[in-house]
PDB file of C-alpha atoms in Angstrom:
ATOM      1  CA  MET A   1     131.085  44.180 132.814  1.00 91.00           C
ATOM      2  CA  GLU A   2     130.673  45.240 129.213  1.00 93.00           C
ATOM      3  CA  ILE A   3     131.419  48.873 128.427  1.00 96.00           C
ATOM      4  CA  SER A   4     130.852  50.911 125.319  1.00 97.00           C
ATOM      5  CA  LYS A   5     134.118  51.162 123.405  1.00 97.00           C
ATOM      6  CA  THR A   6     133.016  54.235 121.452  1.00 98.00           C
ATOM      7  CA  ILE A   7     131.297  57.526 122.184  1.00 98.00           C
ATOM      8  CA  THR A   8     129.495  59.960 119.901  1.00 98.00           C
ATOM      9  CA  ILE A   9     129.878  63.735 120.126  1.00 98.00           C
ATOM     10  CA  GLY A  10     126.988  65.629 118.551  1.00 96.00           C
ATOM     11  CA  ALA A  11     124.832  62.516 118.268  1.00 95.00           C
ATOM     12  CA  LYS A  12     121.664  64.498 117.584  1.00 89.00           C
ATOM     13  CA  THR A  13     123.219  66.681 114.883  1.00 93.00           C
ATOM     14  CA  ASN A  14     124.195  66.300 111.233  1.00 91.00           C
ATOM     15  CA  HIS A  15     127.895  66.500 112.123  1.00 93.00           C
ATOM     16  CA  SER A  16     128.444  63.755 114.670  1.00 96.00           C
ATOM     17  CA  PHE A  17     131.812  62.228 115.601  1.00 96.00           C
ATOM     18  CA  THR A  18     131.963  58.616 116.791  1.00 98.00           C
ATOM     19  CA  ILE A  19     135.363  57.884 118.305  1.00 98.00           C
ATOM     20  CA  LYS A  20     137.147  55.540 120.690  1.00 98.00           C
ATOM     21  CA  ARG A  21     136.006  56.297 124.258  1.00 98.00           C
ATOM     22  CA  PHE A  22     139.430  57.381 125.404  1.00 98.00           C
ATOM     23  CA  GLY A  23     141.138  60.711 124.788  1.00 98.00           C
ATOM     24  CA  TYR A  24     144.250  62.627 125.692  1.00 98.00           C
ATOM     25  CA  GLY A  25     144.488  65.919 127.583  1.00 98.00           C
ATOM     26  CA  THR A  26     147.447  67.943 126.339  1.00 98.00           C
ATOM     27  CA  MET A  27     147.848  70.387 129.245  1.00 96.00           C
ATOM     28  CA  ARG A  28     150.824  68.550 130.755  1.00 95.00           C
ATOM     29  CA  LEU A  29     152.809  68.882 127.538  1.00 96.00           C
ATOM     30  CA  THR A  30     153.658  72.447 128.529  1.00 96.00           C
ATOM     31  CA  GLY A  31     156.401  73.618 130.878  1.00 93.00           C
ATOM     32  CA  ASN A  32     155.993  74.147 134.617  1.00 91.00           C
ATOM     33  CA  PHE A  33     152.776  75.843 135.775  1.00 89.00           C
ATOM     34  CA  VAL A  34     151.233  75.178 132.344  1.00 93.00           C
ATOM     35  CA  TRP A  35     153.558  77.776 130.912  1.00 92.00           C
ATOM     36  CA  GLY A  36     156.072  77.739 128.091  1.00 93.00           C
ATOM     37  CA  GLU A  37     157.610  74.996 126.017  1.00 95.00           C
ATOM     38  CA  PRO A  38     157.749  71.328 127.080  1.00 95.00           C
ATOM     39  CA  LYS A  39     160.837  70.052 128.863  1.00 93.00           C
ATOM     40  CA  ASN A  40     161.173  67.347 126.232  1.00 96.00           C
ATOM     41  CA  ARG A  41     159.768  68.557 122.927  1.00 96.00           C
ATOM     42  CA  PRO A  42     160.581  65.396 120.904  1.00 97.00           C
ATOM     43  CA  GLU A  43     158.758  63.284 123.498  1.00 98.00           C
ATOM     44  CA  ALA A  44     155.750  65.625 123.382  1.00 98.00           C
ATOM     45  CA  ILE A  45     155.564  65.227 119.611  1.00 98.00           C
ATOM     46  CA  GLU A  46     155.942  61.459 119.945  1.00 98.00           C
ATOM     47  CA  ILE A  47     153.069  61.238 122.439  1.00 98.00           C
ATOM     48  CA  LEU A  48     150.716  63.048 120.055  1.00 98.00           C
ATOM     49  CA  GLN A  49     151.736  60.867 117.128  1.00 98.00           C
ATOM     50  CA  THR A  50     151.445  57.719 119.245  1.00 98.00           C
ATOM     51  CA  ALA A  51     147.920  58.721 120.232  1.00 98.00           C
ATOM     52  CA  ILE A  52     146.819  58.692 116.610  1.00 98.00           C
ATOM     53  CA  SER A  53     148.618  55.414 115.933  1.00 98.00           C
ATOM     54  CA  LYS A  54     146.706  53.867 118.875  1.00 97.00           C
ATOM     55  CA  GLY A  55     143.351  55.062 117.564  1.00 97.00           C
ATOM     56  CA  ILE A  56     142.935  57.865 120.094  1.00 98.00           C
ATOM     57  CA  TYR A  57     141.243  60.625 118.151  1.00 98.00           C
ATOM     58  CA  PHE A  58     140.096  62.998 120.890  1.00 98.00           C
ATOM     59  CA  LEU A  59     142.623  65.663 121.918  1.00 98.00           C
ATOM     60  CA  ASP A  60     141.789  68.257 124.564  1.00 98.00           C
ATOM     61  CA  THR A  61     143.682  71.552 124.278  1.00 98.00           C
ATOM     62  CA  ALA A  62     143.406  75.327 124.778  1.00 98.00           C
ATOM     63  CA  ASP A  63     145.270  78.368 123.499  1.00 96.00           C
ATOM     64  CA  PHE A  64     145.955  79.360 127.125  1.00 95.00           C
ATOM     65  CA  TYR A  65     147.941  76.165 127.693  1.00 96.00           C
ATOM     66  CA  GLY A  66     151.488  77.474 127.732  1.00 90.00           C
ATOM     67  CA  GLN A  67     150.496  80.452 125.605  1.00 88.00           C
ATOM     68  CA  ASP A  68     149.450  78.438 122.542  1.00 94.00           C
ATOM     69  CA  VAL A  69     152.079  75.758 123.145  1.00 97.00           C
ATOM     70  CA  THR A  70     149.807  72.717 122.938  1.00 98.00           C
ATOM     71  CA  ASN A  71     147.993  73.997 119.849  1.00 98.00           C
ATOM     72  CA  ARG A  72     151.302  74.548 118.076  1.00 98.00           C
ATOM     73  CA  LEU A  73     152.517  71.096 119.089  1.00 98.00           C
ATOM     74  CA  ILE A  74     149.340  69.482 117.758  1.00 98.00           C
ATOM     75  CA  ALA A  75     149.672  71.239 114.415  1.00 98.00           C
ATOM     76  CA  GLU A  76     153.385  70.417 114.164  1.00 98.00           C
ATOM     77  CA  ALA A  77     152.930  66.759 115.059  1.00 98.00           C
ATOM     78  CA  LEU A  78     149.693  65.912 113.282  1.00 98.00           C
ATOM     79  CA  HIS A  79     148.785  68.328 110.492  1.00 98.00           C
ATOM     80  CA  PRO A  80     147.392  67.409 107.988  1.00 98.00           C
ATOM     81  CA  TYR A  81     145.044  65.719 110.418  1.00 98.00           C
ATOM     82  CA  HIS A  82     143.599  62.213 110.434  1.00 97.00           C
ATOM     83  CA  GLU A  83     140.029  62.377 109.142  1.00 95.00           C
ATOM     84  CA  GLU A  84     138.634  61.032 112.430  1.00 96.00           C
ATOM     85  CA  LEU A  85     140.584  63.386 114.711  1.00 98.00           C
ATOM     86  CA  LEU A  86     138.419  65.541 116.967  1.00 98.00           C
ATOM     87  CA  ILE A  87     140.328  68.451 118.482  1.00 98.00           C
ATOM     88  CA  CYS A  88     138.507  69.958 121.457  1.00 98.00           C
ATOM     89  CA  THR A  89     139.676  73.381 122.569  1.00 98.00           C
ATOM     90  CA  LYS A  90     138.564  75.812 125.286  1.00 98.00           C
ATOM     91  CA  VAL A  91     137.966  79.551 125.432  1.00 98.00           C
ATOM     92  CA  GLY A  92     137.006  81.917 128.226  1.00 98.00           C
ATOM     93  CA  ALA A  93     140.361  82.258 129.959  1.00 97.00           C
ATOM     94  CA  CYS A  94     143.810  83.644 129.266  1.00 95.00           C
ATOM     95  CA  ARG A  95     147.162  83.930 131.019  1.00 93.00           C
ATOM     96  CA  GLY A  96     148.801  87.056 132.363  1.00 90.00           C
ATOM     97  CA  ALA A  97     152.500  87.816 131.959  1.00 89.00           C
ATOM     98  CA  ASP A  98     152.830  86.817 135.630  1.00 90.00           C
ATOM     99  CA  LYS A  99     151.450  83.343 134.724  1.00 90.00           C
ATOM    100  CA  SER A 100     148.141  84.134 136.410  1.00 89.00           C
ATOM    101  CA  TRP A 101     144.844  82.728 135.120  1.00 90.00           C
ATOM    102  CA  ARG A 102     142.429  85.439 134.017  1.00 94.00           C
ATOM    103  CA  THR A 103     138.936  85.656 132.608  1.00 96.00           C
ATOM    104  CA  PHE A 104     138.733  86.340 128.895  1.00 97.00           C
ATOM    105  CA  ASP A 105     135.073  85.795 128.167  1.00 98.00           C
ATOM    106  CA  LYS A 106     133.564  88.977 126.796  1.00 98.00           C
ATOM    107  CA  PRO A 107     132.129  88.313 123.324  1.00 98.00           C
ATOM    108  CA  GLU A 108     135.039  90.095 121.654  1.00 98.00           C
ATOM    109  CA  ASN A 109     137.506  88.091 123.778  1.00 98.00           C
ATOM    110  CA  LEU A 110     135.881  84.809 122.812  1.00 98.00           C
ATOM    111  CA  ARG A 111     135.955  85.750 119.141  1.00 98.00           C
ATOM    112  CA  ALA A 112     139.655  86.637 119.369  1.00 98.00           C
ATOM    113  CA  SER A 113     140.364  83.263 121.018  1.00 98.00           C
ATOM    114  CA  ILE A 114     138.416  81.372 118.372  1.00 98.00           C
ATOM    115  CA  GLU A 115     140.300  83.128 115.573  1.00 98.00           C
ATOM    116  CA  ASN A 116     143.595  82.372 117.298  1.00 98.00           C
ATOM    117  CA  ASN A 117     142.719  78.693 117.698  1.00 98.00           C
ATOM    118  CA  LEU A 118     141.692  78.443 114.055  1.00 98.00           C
ATOM    119  CA  GLN A 119     144.940  79.995 112.896  1.00 98.00           C
ATOM    120  CA  THR A 120     147.297  78.026 115.124  1.00 98.00           C
ATOM    121  CA  LEU A 121     145.559  74.683 114.614  1.00 98.00           C
ATOM    122  CA  LYS A 122     145.303  75.336 110.857  1.00 98.00           C
ATOM    123  CA  LEU A 123     141.575  74.658 110.756  1.00 98.00           C
ATOM    124  CA  GLU A 124     138.682  76.333 108.998  1.00 97.00           C
ATOM    125  CA  SER A 125     136.219  75.203 111.671  1.00 98.00           C
ATOM    126  CA  LEU A 126     136.857  73.993 115.226  1.00 98.00           C
ATOM    127  CA  PRO A 127     135.204  70.584 115.808  1.00 98.00           C
ATOM    128  CA  LEU A 128     134.370  71.167 119.476  1.00 98.00           C
ATOM    129  CA  VAL A 129     134.874  74.216 121.693  1.00 98.00           C
ATOM    130  CA  HIS A 130     134.172  74.346 125.411  1.00 98.00           C
ATOM    131  CA  LEU A 131     133.240  77.649 126.977  1.00 98.00           C
ATOM    132  CA  ARG A 132     135.309  77.623 130.163  1.00 98.00           C
ATOM    133  CA  VAL A 133     133.259  79.183 132.968  1.00 98.00           C
ATOM    134  CA  MET A 134     135.455  81.347 135.192  1.00 95.00           C
ATOM    135  CA  THR A 135     133.593  81.713 138.457  1.00 93.00           C
ATOM    136  CA  HIS A 136     134.760  85.288 139.155  1.00 91.00           C
ATOM    137  CA  SER A 137     133.756  86.574 135.726  1.00 96.00           C
ATOM    138  CA  THR A 138     131.772  89.783 135.364  1.00 97.00           C
ATOM    139  CA  THR A 139     130.397  88.696 131.975  1.00 98.00           C
ATOM    140  CA  PRO A 140     126.876  87.254 132.230  1.00 98.00           C
ATOM    141  CA  PHE A 141     126.941  83.538 131.398  1.00 98.00           C
ATOM    142  CA  GLU A 142     124.146  83.888 128.839  1.00 98.00           C
ATOM    143  CA  GLU A 143     126.016  86.666 127.023  1.00 98.00           C
ATOM    144  CA  ALA A 144     129.173  84.600 126.687  1.00 98.00           C
ATOM    145  CA  LEU A 145     127.313  81.476 125.570  1.00 98.00           C
ATOM    146  CA  GLN A 146     125.252  83.414 123.048  1.00 98.00           C
ATOM    147  CA  ALA A 147     128.491  84.635 121.477  1.00 98.00           C
ATOM    148  CA  MET A 148     129.575  81.004 121.133  1.00 98.00           C
ATOM    149  CA  PHE A 149     126.340  80.029 119.412  1.00 98.00           C
ATOM    150  CA  GLU A 150     126.692  82.983 117.039  1.00 98.00           C
ATOM    151  CA  MET A 151     130.154  81.816 116.002  1.00 98.00           C
ATOM    152  CA  GLN A 152     128.737  78.329 115.557  1.00 98.00           C
ATOM    153  CA  GLN A 153     126.159  79.750 113.161  1.00 98.00           C
ATOM    154  CA  GLU A 154     129.005  81.432 111.271  1.00 98.00           C
ATOM    155  CA  GLY A 155     130.710  78.060 110.840  1.00 98.00           C
ATOM    156  CA  LYS A 156     133.729  78.826 112.993  1.00 98.00           C
ATOM    157  CA  ILE A 157     132.628  76.226 115.582  1.00 98.00           C
ATOM    158  CA  LEU A 158     130.986  72.901 114.804  1.00 98.00           C
ATOM    159  CA  HIS A 159     129.940  71.876 118.336  1.00 98.00           C
ATOM    160  CA  VAL A 160     129.631  73.963 121.510  1.00 98.00           C
ATOM    161  CA  GLY A 161     130.328  72.479 124.934  1.00 98.00           C
ATOM    162  CA  LEU A 162     130.798  73.762 128.474  1.00 98.00           C
ATOM    163  CA  SER A 163     133.601  73.426 131.000  1.00 98.00           C
ATOM    164  CA  ASN A 164     133.581  74.100 134.745  1.00 98.00           C
ATOM    165  CA  VAL A 165     129.834  74.585 134.633  1.00 98.00           C
ATOM    166  CA  SER A 166     127.323  74.536 137.489  1.00 98.00           C
ATOM    167  CA  GLU A 167     123.990  72.746 137.413  1.00 98.00           C
ATOM    168  CA  GLU A 168     122.052  76.014 137.092  1.00 98.00           C
ATOM    169  CA  GLU A 169     124.294  77.220 134.253  1.00 98.00           C
ATOM    170  CA  LEU A 170     123.861  73.934 132.411  1.00 98.00           C
ATOM    171  CA  LYS A 171     120.084  74.148 132.805  1.00 98.00           C
ATOM    172  CA  THR A 172     120.196  77.663 131.348  1.00 98.00           C
ATOM    173  CA  ALA A 173     122.441  76.566 128.499  1.00 98.00           C
ATOM    174  CA  LEU A 174     120.066  73.775 127.499  1.00 98.00           C
ATOM    175  CA  THR A 175     117.341  76.370 126.915  1.00 98.00           C
ATOM    176  CA  MET A 176     119.645  78.318 124.578  1.00 98.00           C
ATOM    177  CA  GLY A 177     120.960  75.649 122.230  1.00 97.00           C
ATOM    178  CA  ASN A 178     122.531  72.233 121.844  1.00 97.00           C
ATOM    179  CA  ILE A 179     125.302  71.425 124.322  1.00 98.00           C
ATOM    180  CA  ALA A 180     127.564  68.750 122.853  1.00 98.00           C
ATOM    181  CA  SER A 181     129.634  67.918 125.943  1.00 98.00           C
ATOM    182  CA  VAL A 182     130.460  68.943 129.494  1.00 98.00           C
ATOM    183  CA  GLU A 183     133.983  69.010 130.929  1.00 98.00           C
ATOM    184  CA  ASN A 184     134.159  69.281 134.718  1.00 98.00           C
ATOM    185  CA  ALA A 185     136.518  68.046 137.420  1.00 96.00           C
ATOM    186  CA  PHE A 186     135.963  64.400 138.316  1.00 96.00           C
ATOM    187  CA  GLY A 187     137.831  61.330 139.433  1.00 95.00           C
ATOM    188  CA  TYR A 188     137.558  58.522 141.940  1.00 94.00           C
ATOM    189  CA  GLY A 189     139.191  60.624 144.639  1.00 89.00           C
ATOM    190  CA  GLN A 190     137.504  63.966 143.834  1.00 90.00           C
ATOM    191  CA  ARG A 191     133.956  64.082 142.480  1.00 93.00           C
ATOM    192  CA  THR A 192     132.510  67.392 143.666  1.00 94.00           C
ATOM    193  CA  SER A 193     133.519  71.053 143.473  1.00 93.00           C
ATOM    194  CA  PHE A 194     136.613  72.323 145.258  1.00 91.00           C
ATOM    195  CA  VAL A 195     138.827  75.409 145.467  1.00 91.00           C
ATOM    196  CA  SER A 196     142.532  75.368 144.629  1.00 84.00           C
ATOM    197  CA  HIS A 197     144.896  78.342 144.208  1.00 79.00           C
ATOM    198  CA  ASN A 198     141.939  80.743 144.501  1.00 81.00           C
ATOM    199  CA  GLN A 199     140.131  79.037 141.610  1.00 85.00           C
ATOM    200  CA  GLU A 200     136.853  77.160 141.952  1.00 92.00           C
ATOM    201  CA  TYR A 201     136.654  73.897 140.071  1.00 94.00           C
ATOM    202  CA  ARG A 202     133.142  72.566 139.521  1.00 97.00           C
ATOM    203  CA  GLY A 203     132.607  68.846 140.017  1.00 96.00           C
ATOM    204  CA  LEU A 204     131.086  66.618 137.381  1.00 98.00           C
ATOM    205  CA  GLN A 205     129.062  64.767 140.015  1.00 97.00           C
ATOM    206  CA  GLU A 206     126.881  67.850 140.483  1.00 97.00           C
ATOM    207  CA  VAL A 207     125.763  67.911 136.842  1.00 98.00           C
ATOM    208  CA  MET A 208     125.949  64.185 136.083  1.00 98.00           C
ATOM    209  CA  ASP A 209     122.228  63.446 136.433  1.00 98.00           C
ATOM    210  CA  LEU A 210     121.410  66.300 134.065  1.00 98.00           C
ATOM    211  CA  CYS A 211     124.007  65.104 131.546  1.00 98.00           C
ATOM    212  CA  ILE A 212     122.642  61.560 131.684  1.00 98.00           C
ATOM    213  CA  GLU A 213     119.072  62.822 131.271  1.00 98.00           C
ATOM    214  CA  HIS A 214     120.051  64.739 128.115  1.00 98.00           C
ATOM    215  CA  GLU A 215     122.606  62.137 126.915  1.00 98.00           C
ATOM    216  CA  ILE A 216     125.464  64.646 127.027  1.00 98.00           C
ATOM    217  CA  PRO A 217     128.997  63.168 126.889  1.00 98.00           C
ATOM    218  CA  MET A 218     130.958  63.946 130.052  1.00 98.00           C
ATOM    219  CA  ILE A 219     134.693  64.690 129.901  1.00 98.00           C
ATOM    220  CA  PRO A 220     136.399  64.617 133.305  1.00 98.00           C
ATOM    221  CA  PHE A 221     139.463  66.774 133.871  1.00 96.00           C
ATOM    222  CA  TRP A 222     141.951  66.175 136.694  1.00 91.00           C
ATOM    223  CA  SER A 223     140.684  62.588 136.831  1.00 90.00           C
ATOM    224  CA  LEU A 224     144.054  61.348 138.085  1.00 86.00           C
ATOM    225  CA  GLN A 225     144.595  64.151 140.577  1.00 72.00           C
ATOM    226  CA  ASN A 226     144.484  61.732 143.511  1.00 59.00           C
ATOM    227  CA  ALA A 227     145.483  58.614 141.624  1.00 51.00           C
ATOM    228  CA  SER A 228     149.170  58.206 142.452  1.00 50.00           C
ATOM    229  CA  ALA A 229     150.228  55.135 144.420  1.00 45.00           C
ATOM    230  CA  ALA A 230     150.743  57.279 147.543  1.00 48.00           C
ATOM    231  CA  ALA A 231     147.437  59.111 147.312  1.00 48.00           C
ATOM    232  CA  SER A 232     145.171  56.316 146.122  1.00 51.00           C
ATOM    233  CA  THR A 233     142.580  54.866 148.436  1.00 70.00           C
ATOM    234  CA  ASP A 234     142.854  51.418 149.962  1.00 88.00           C
ATOM    235  CA  LYS A 235     140.025  50.173 147.753  1.00 93.00           C
ATOM    236  CA  ILE A 236     141.747  51.274 144.547  1.00 94.00           C
ATOM    237  CA  SER A 237     144.934  49.576 145.748  1.00 93.00           C
ATOM    238  CA  VAL A 238     143.089  46.322 146.362  1.00 95.00           C
ATOM    239  CA  ILE A 239     141.642  46.255 142.843  1.00 96.00           C
ATOM    240  CA  ALA A 240     144.975  47.319 141.347  1.00 96.00           C
ATOM    241  CA  GLU A 241     146.663  44.364 142.995  1.00 96.00           C
ATOM    242  CA  LYS A 242     143.909  42.040 141.780  1.00 97.00           C
ATOM    243  CA  TYR A 243     144.521  43.015 138.153  1.00 97.00           C
ATOM    244  CA  GLN A 244     148.268  43.610 138.449  1.00 97.00           C
ATOM    245  CA  ALA A 245     147.603  47.181 137.366  1.00 97.00           C
ATOM    246  CA  THR A 246     148.626  50.627 138.561  1.00 95.00           C
ATOM    247  CA  PRO A 247     146.281  52.750 140.707  1.00 93.00           C
ATOM    248  CA  ALA A 248     146.038  55.203 137.801  1.00 94.00           C
ATOM    249  CA  GLN A 249     144.878  52.442 135.468  1.00 97.00           C
ATOM    250  CA  ILE A 250     142.179  51.354 137.913  1.00 96.00           C
ATOM    251  CA  ASN A 251     141.059  54.956 138.349  1.00 96.00           C
ATOM    252  CA  LEU A 252     140.627  55.208 134.578  1.00 97.00           C
ATOM    253  CA  ALA A 253     138.954  51.813 134.308  1.00 98.00           C
ATOM    254  CA  TRP A 254     136.521  52.910 137.030  1.00 98.00           C
ATOM    255  CA  LEU A 255     135.607  55.975 134.965  1.00 98.00           C
ATOM    256  CA  LEU A 256     135.039  53.842 131.871  1.00 98.00           C
ATOM    257  CA  HIS A 257     132.764  51.461 133.769  1.00 98.00           C
ATOM    258  CA  LEU A 258     130.863  54.104 135.740  1.00 98.00           C
ATOM    259  CA  ASN A 259     128.874  55.425 132.792  1.00 98.00           C
ATOM    260  CA  ASP A 260     129.160  55.009 129.028  1.00 98.00           C
ATOM    261  CA  LEU A 261     128.797  58.780 128.552  1.00 98.00           C
ATOM    262  CA  ILE A 262     132.142  59.405 130.292  1.00 98.00           C
ATOM    263  CA  LEU A 263     135.149  60.059 128.044  1.00 98.00           C
ATOM    264  CA  PRO A 264     138.425  59.998 130.036  1.00 98.00           C
ATOM    265  CA  ILE A 265     141.220  62.315 128.852  1.00 98.00           C
ATOM    266  CA  PRO A 266     144.192  61.595 131.149  1.00 97.00           C
ATOM    267  CA  GLY A 267     147.193  63.817 130.537  1.00 96.00           C
ATOM    268  CA  THR A 268     150.893  63.152 130.941  1.00 96.00           C
ATOM    269  CA  SER A 269     154.191  64.387 129.526  1.00 96.00           C
ATOM    270  CA  LYS A 270     155.771  60.928 129.645  1.00 97.00           C
ATOM    271  CA  LEU A 271     155.330  58.442 126.811  1.00 98.00           C
ATOM    272  CA  LYS A 272     155.671  55.555 129.257  1.00 97.00           C
ATOM    273  CA  HIS A 273     152.795  56.833 131.395  1.00 96.00           C
ATOM    274  CA  PHE A 274     150.738  57.594 128.289  1.00 97.00           C
ATOM    275  CA  GLU A 275     151.051  53.988 127.128  1.00 97.00           C
ATOM    276  CA  GLU A 276     150.223  52.737 130.638  1.00 97.00           C
ATOM    277  CA  ASN A 277     147.104  54.912 130.739  1.00 97.00           C
ATOM    278  CA  ILE A 278     145.877  53.520 127.422  1.00 97.00           C
ATOM    279  CA  GLN A 279     146.007  49.982 128.836  1.00 98.00           C
ATOM    280  CA  ALA A 280     143.190  50.923 131.225  1.00 98.00           C
ATOM    281  CA  PHE A 281     140.845  50.767 128.241  1.00 97.00           C
ATOM    282  CA  ASP A 282     141.267  46.980 128.159  1.00 97.00           C
ATOM    283  CA  ILE A 283     140.779  46.331 131.882  1.00 98.00           C
ATOM    284  CA  SER A 284     137.384  44.730 132.433  1.00 98.00           C
ATOM    285  CA  LEU A 285     136.092  45.340 135.934  1.00 98.00           C
ATOM    286  CA  SER A 286     133.334  43.138 137.326  1.00 98.00           C
ATOM    287  CA  GLN A 287     130.135  44.381 138.887  1.00 98.00           C
ATOM    288  CA  GLU A 288     131.562  43.113 142.153  1.00 98.00           C
ATOM    289  CA  ASP A 289     134.614  45.334 141.634  1.00 98.00           C
ATOM    290  CA  MET A 290     132.431  48.371 140.961  1.00 98.00           C
ATOM    291  CA  ASP A 291     130.269  47.663 143.985  1.00 97.00           C
ATOM    292  CA  PHE A 292     133.397  47.345 146.115  1.00 96.00           C
ATOM    293  CA  LEU A 293     134.808  50.634 144.793  1.00 94.00           C
ATOM    294  CA  ALA A 294     131.411  52.326 145.134  1.00 88.00           C
TER     295      ALA A 294
END
C-alpha cells in the first residue's frame, strides 16, 4: 500500500506546515512519573538532535512535562531552530508539588502557560498549541477555547488544536474557529476512551469520522501503550515476524497505513528505541496485512 509521506498542519490557512508524517513525543524524556530531569541528559539531547538529522520536524511537548523539563531540553538541544521545525505544545494542565495532575485552564491560567512556553522555548509565536481538555474541569470548554483563539489573534499562537477532546466538544469547537489538529489516545491495542489513575483519556476513534470529514490531522498519544512484545496481540506478532520487525514497529506502521491524516508521535528515552521506531516509516504493509490486522 502507498501511504502519504508528508502531512500538512494548517492546510487551509496562510501559515501551513508540510512535514514528514512522523513525529516525536518528548514526554518520556523526563524523570519517573513525568517529573524532573531525565535519567540520562546527554542521551535526551542526542535524541532531539537525531530527530532533526533524520528529518523529523514535529516535536510534541508541554510545560507540565517534568515542570518545563522537555521545553528546556528542546531549547538547549535545538535552538536556533531548523526552519521547518514545528513545536507543538499543550496547555490546560499543570502539576502539583505532590506530582499530581491538575486543571489549569481558566483564561488567565492559559495565558500564563502560553507566556511560559514562549519564554522557555525562546519563541515569539508558538507554531501549534493544543488545549488539553481535563474532564473534571470547572471551566466551560467554550470559555477556555475562546481564550486560545484570542491569543491566536494576538499572534502568540499560530495554530490552535485540541487534545483529549470528545466528539461533542470537537463539534462545538468547529463552530468557533479553525481547529488545526486533534491529539487523543489511540493505538492498535487501545482505540477508545478509558480511565487510568483517576484520569479519563478520550479515544481518537470516537472523533475520527469528524476529523476525516473536516480533514483535521490526527495525532495519537499513547500509541505504543500496548505494543510491547509481551502485550502485543497475536495478529501484530504474526505481521512482525513476516517483516522481521518489532511489534512496536508494526503498531506504528499500522497507524501510518490506517489513514493519511494520522501523524504518529511515539516517545522514548532510549536512542536505540527511537531509531527503531523511525524504521516503521519505511515498512510497507499490504492491503492483505491491513485486512488481517483489522
